[in-house]
Each structure stands twice: as structure tokens, then as C-alpha cells.
PDB file of C-alpha atoms in Angstrom:
ATOM      1  CA  MET U  23      70.236 138.383 110.578  1.00 66.00           C
ATOM      2  CA  ASN U  24      69.984 141.845 109.117  1.00 79.00           C
ATOM      3  CA  LYS U  25      69.369 142.634 105.437  1.00 79.00           C
ATOM      4  CA  LYS U  26      73.039 143.392 104.603  1.00 79.00           C
ATOM      5  CA  LYS U  27      74.237 140.035 105.893  1.00 80.00           C
ATOM      6  CA  LYS U  28      71.505 138.199 103.988  1.00 80.00           C
ATOM      7  CA  LEU U  29      72.469 139.992 100.793  1.00 74.00           C
ATOM      8  CA  LEU U  30      76.146 139.156 101.324  1.00 79.00           C
ATOM      9  CA  ILE U  31      75.184 135.489 101.438  1.00 83.00           C
ATOM     10  CA  ILE U  32      72.498 135.453  98.741  1.00 84.00           C
ATOM     11  CA  ILE U  33      74.340 137.433  96.022  1.00 82.00           C
ATOM     12  CA  PRO U  34      77.354 135.068  95.759  1.00 80.00           C
ATOM     13  CA  ILE U  35      75.002 132.085  95.689  1.00 84.00           C
ATOM     14  CA  ILE U  36      73.050 133.655  92.822  1.00 82.00           C
ATOM     15  CA  PHE U  37      76.274 134.268  90.866  1.00 77.00           C
ATOM     16  CA  ILE U  38      77.404 130.673  91.385  1.00 79.00           C
ATOM     17  CA  LEU U  39      74.049 129.333  90.219  1.00 76.00           C
ATOM     18  CA  LEU U  40      74.100 131.578  87.151  1.00 70.00           C
ATOM     19  CA  PHE U  41      77.624 130.458  86.314  1.00 69.00           C
ATOM     20  CA  LEU U  42      76.650 126.804  86.565  1.00 64.00           C
ATOM     21  CA  ALA U  43      73.511 127.310  84.497  1.00 67.00           C
ATOM     22  CA  LEU U  44      75.352 129.127  81.698  1.00 61.00           C
ATOM     23  CA  ARG U  45      78.206 126.647  81.300  1.00 57.00           C
ATOM     24  CA  PRO U  46      78.442 125.078  77.840  1.00 56.00           C
ATOM     25  CA  LEU U  47      76.577 121.806  77.521  1.00 52.00           C
ATOM     26  CA  GLY U  48      79.375 120.286  75.476  1.00 50.00           C
ATOM     27  CA  SER U  49      81.173 118.940  78.475  1.00 67.00           C
ATOM     28  CA  GLN U  50      79.142 115.760  78.068  1.00 85.00           C
ATOM     29  CA  TYR U  51      81.010 115.140  74.779  1.00 91.00           C
ATOM     30  CA  ASP U  52      84.490 116.191  75.919  1.00 91.00           C
ATOM     31  CA  SER U  53      85.877 112.647  75.953  1.00 92.00           C
ATOM     32  CA  GLU U  54      84.586 111.927  72.441  1.00 93.00           C
ATOM     33  CA  ILE U  55      85.997 115.203  71.101  1.00 95.00           C
ATOM     34  CA  GLU U  56      89.373 114.608  72.753  1.00 94.00           C
ATOM     35  CA  GLN U  57      89.508 111.103  71.293  1.00 95.00           C
ATOM     36  CA  VAL U  58      88.702 112.460  67.819  1.00 96.00           C
ATOM     37  CA  ILE U  59      91.470 115.090  68.151  1.00 96.00           C
ATOM     38  CA  ASP U  60      93.952 112.339  69.045  1.00 96.00           C
ATOM     39  CA  LEU U  61      92.838 110.193  66.110  1.00 96.00           C
ATOM     40  CA  GLU U  62      92.967 113.093  63.651  1.00 96.00           C
ATOM     41  CA  ASN U  63      96.445 114.005  64.916  1.00 95.00           C
ATOM     42  CA  GLN U  64      97.545 110.409  64.267  1.00 94.00           C
ATOM     43  CA  HIS U  65      96.136 110.724  60.751  1.00 93.00           C
ATOM     44  CA  LEU U  66      97.914 114.062  60.244  1.00 92.00           C
ATOM     45  CA  SER U  67     101.238 112.793  61.598  1.00 89.00           C
ATOM     46  CA  ASP U  68     101.124 109.947  59.070  1.00 82.00           C
ATOM     47  CA  GLN U  69     101.001 112.682  56.408  1.00 81.00           C
ATOM     48  CA  GLY U  70     103.727 114.760  58.082  1.00 78.00           C
ATOM     49  CA  GLU U  71     101.395 117.627  58.987  1.00 80.00           C
ATOM     50  CA  VAL U  72     101.237 119.847  62.059  1.00 75.00           C
ATOM     51  CA  GLU U  73      99.461 118.830  65.253  1.00 87.00           C
ATOM     52  CA  LEU U  74      95.860 119.953  65.606  1.00 92.00           C
ATOM     53  CA  LYS U  75      94.582 121.624  68.773  1.00 94.00           C
ATOM     54  CA  ARG U  76      90.982 121.799  69.984  1.00 94.00           C
ATOM     55  CA  LYS U  77      90.960 125.603  69.912  1.00 93.00           C
ATOM     56  CA  ASN U  78      91.687 125.526  66.155  1.00 94.00           C
ATOM     57  CA  ALA U  79      88.823 123.290  65.087  1.00 96.00           C
ATOM     58  CA  ASN U  80      85.042 123.082  64.995  1.00 97.00           C
ATOM     59  CA  PHE U  81      83.206 120.001  66.227  1.00 96.00           C
ATOM     60  CA  TYR U  82      79.721 118.726  65.504  1.00 96.00           C
ATOM     61  CA  VAL U  83      78.285 115.757  67.376  1.00 95.00           C
ATOM     62  CA  TYR U  84      75.459 113.526  66.162  1.00 96.00           C
ATOM     63  CA  ALA U  85      73.642 110.442  67.496  1.00 94.00           C
ATOM     64  CA  ASP U  86      74.704 110.874  71.125  1.00 91.00           C
ATOM     65  CA  GLY U  87      78.396 110.843  70.197  1.00 92.00           C
ATOM     66  CA  GLY U  88      78.026 108.129  67.557  1.00 95.00           C
ATOM     67  CA  TYR U  89      79.401 110.535  64.937  1.00 97.00           C
ATOM     68  CA  VAL U  90      81.810 113.399  65.563  1.00 97.00           C
ATOM     69  CA  GLN U  91      82.608 115.738  62.683  1.00 97.00           C
ATOM     70  CA  ILE U  92      85.740 117.853  62.857  1.00 97.00           C
ATOM     71  CA  ARG U  93      86.493 120.861  60.623  1.00 97.00           C
ATOM     72  CA  TYR U  94      89.741 122.813  60.627  1.00 96.00           C
ATOM     73  CA  ASP U  95      92.108 124.733  58.375  1.00 93.00           C
ATOM     74  CA  ASP U  96      95.268 122.970  57.239  1.00 87.00           C
ATOM     75  CA  ALA U  97      98.716 124.586  57.023  1.00 82.00           C
ATOM     76  CA  ASN U  98      97.749 126.132  53.662  1.00 85.00           C
ATOM     77  CA  GLY U  99      94.592 127.679  55.088  1.00 88.00           C
ATOM     78  CA  GLU U 100      92.281 125.268  53.286  1.00 91.00           C
ATOM     79  CA  GLU U 101      89.336 123.806  55.193  1.00 94.00           C
ATOM     80  CA  ARG U 102      89.532 120.111  55.925  1.00 94.00           C
ATOM     81  CA  GLN U 103      87.014 117.854  57.546  1.00 96.00           C
ATOM     82  CA  ALA U 104      86.638 114.316  58.797  1.00 97.00           C
ATOM     83  CA  VAL U 105      83.817 112.375  60.391  1.00 98.00           C
ATOM     84  CA  TYR U 106      84.551 109.789  63.038  1.00 98.00           C
ATOM     85  CA  GLU U 107      82.002 107.031  63.489  1.00 97.00           C
ATOM     86  CA  GLU U 108      81.911 105.225  66.805  1.00 96.00           C
ATOM     87  CA  LEU U 109      82.220 101.461  66.464  1.00 94.00           C
ATOM     88  CA  ASP U 110      81.593  98.733  69.017  1.00 89.00           C
ATOM     89  CA  GLY U 111      84.065  98.918  71.860  1.00 83.00           C
ATOM     90  CA  GLY U 112      84.304 102.710  71.804  1.00 83.00           C
ATOM     91  CA  THR U 113      86.768 102.974  68.919  1.00 90.00           C
ATOM     92  CA  TYR U 114      86.207 105.317  65.972  1.00 95.00           C
ATOM     93  CA  GLU U 115      86.499 104.867  62.226  1.00 97.00           C
ATOM     94  CA  ARG U 116      87.543 107.875  60.112  1.00 97.00           C
ATOM     95  CA  HIS U 117      85.533 108.975  57.053  1.00 97.00           C
ATOM     96  CA  ASP U 118      86.272 111.903  54.733  1.00 96.00           C
ATOM     97  CA  GLU U 119      82.590 112.875  54.821  1.00 95.00           C
ATOM     98  CA  MET U 120      79.418 111.934  56.647  1.00 95.00           C
ATOM     99  CA  PRO U 121      78.503 108.301  55.863  1.00 94.00           C
ATOM    100  CA  GLU U 122      75.410 107.885  53.695  1.00 93.00           C
ATOM    101  CA  GLY U 123      73.257 106.372  56.450  1.00 87.00           C
ATOM    102  CA  ALA U 124      74.021 109.230  58.830  1.00 91.00           C
ATOM    103  CA  ARG U 125      73.467 112.257  56.594  1.00 91.00           C
ATOM    104  CA  ASN U 126      70.004 113.047  57.945  1.00 93.00           C
ATOM    105  CA  LEU U 127      70.931 112.950  61.620  1.00 95.00           C
ATOM    106  CA  THR U 128      70.192 115.991  63.745  1.00 94.00           C
ATOM    107  CA  ARG U 129      73.171 117.809  65.213  1.00 94.00           C
ATOM    108  CA  GLU U 130      73.098 117.470  69.002  1.00 92.00           C
ATOM    109  CA  TYR U 131      76.090 119.620  69.847  1.00 92.00           C
ATOM    110  CA  GLU U 132      78.375 122.089  68.115  1.00 93.00           C
ATOM    111  CA  GLU U 133      81.564 123.723  69.273  1.00 93.00           C
ATOM    112  CA  GLU U 134      82.971 126.395  66.991  1.00 93.00           C
ATOM    113  CA  ASN U 135      86.445 127.549  67.937  1.00 89.00           C
ATOM    114  CA  ARG U 136      87.847 128.986  64.731  1.00 80.00           C
TER     115      ARG U 136
END
């Protein structure tokens, strides 16, 4: 094989590898984040507020998905937050702020969309 043909094969492979290496690591927490969005939307609908979308919120994950903090602006432009704590069975409990026993946890993932 001549040099041009080798380059035509090697260059696309390099781009694919770079793309895969530079992907966000948050995909490992996608299911937790999606579940938290659904739960927060249920909470908001009980209050008659607008539906929240992932692209309009920031997410912070702690303890391997054991706590997911969500921050977003409400309809009045004021920042709101909630922390969802994973319970046994994969369900989450909503808190208005980080529970006392979890305040010193290290953030493992952040996704800032707003």
C-alpha cells in the first residue's frame, strides 16, 4: 500500500478515536439525571409551573449517583435548586438542599447547561 492510501485509512481512524476520547464523561449518569428531571417536573406540575428541560438546568452528581443536585431558573428568573437522594430500590427523595450527612461529599460530575 502506498503512503496516500495509508493516510486515507489512518486519518479517519485518528479522528474517530479523538472524538470518542473527548466525549463527556457524564453519560454514565444520564439515567440518574433523566430520572431527576422527571421527578422535578412532577414536583413543578404539582405547583402549576412550567416543564423543565435538561438544557435549562445544571446538574451535580455526588456519591456515584447517590445524590443528584439540580439548579435552574424558575419562570421569574430566580434560581431554584433541589437535591435528590437515592433510596433503596433506585427511587429518589427530594430535598430543598443537600442533606446534612452529605454536605462534605466530593462532586463526581457536573453538567452546566445554563
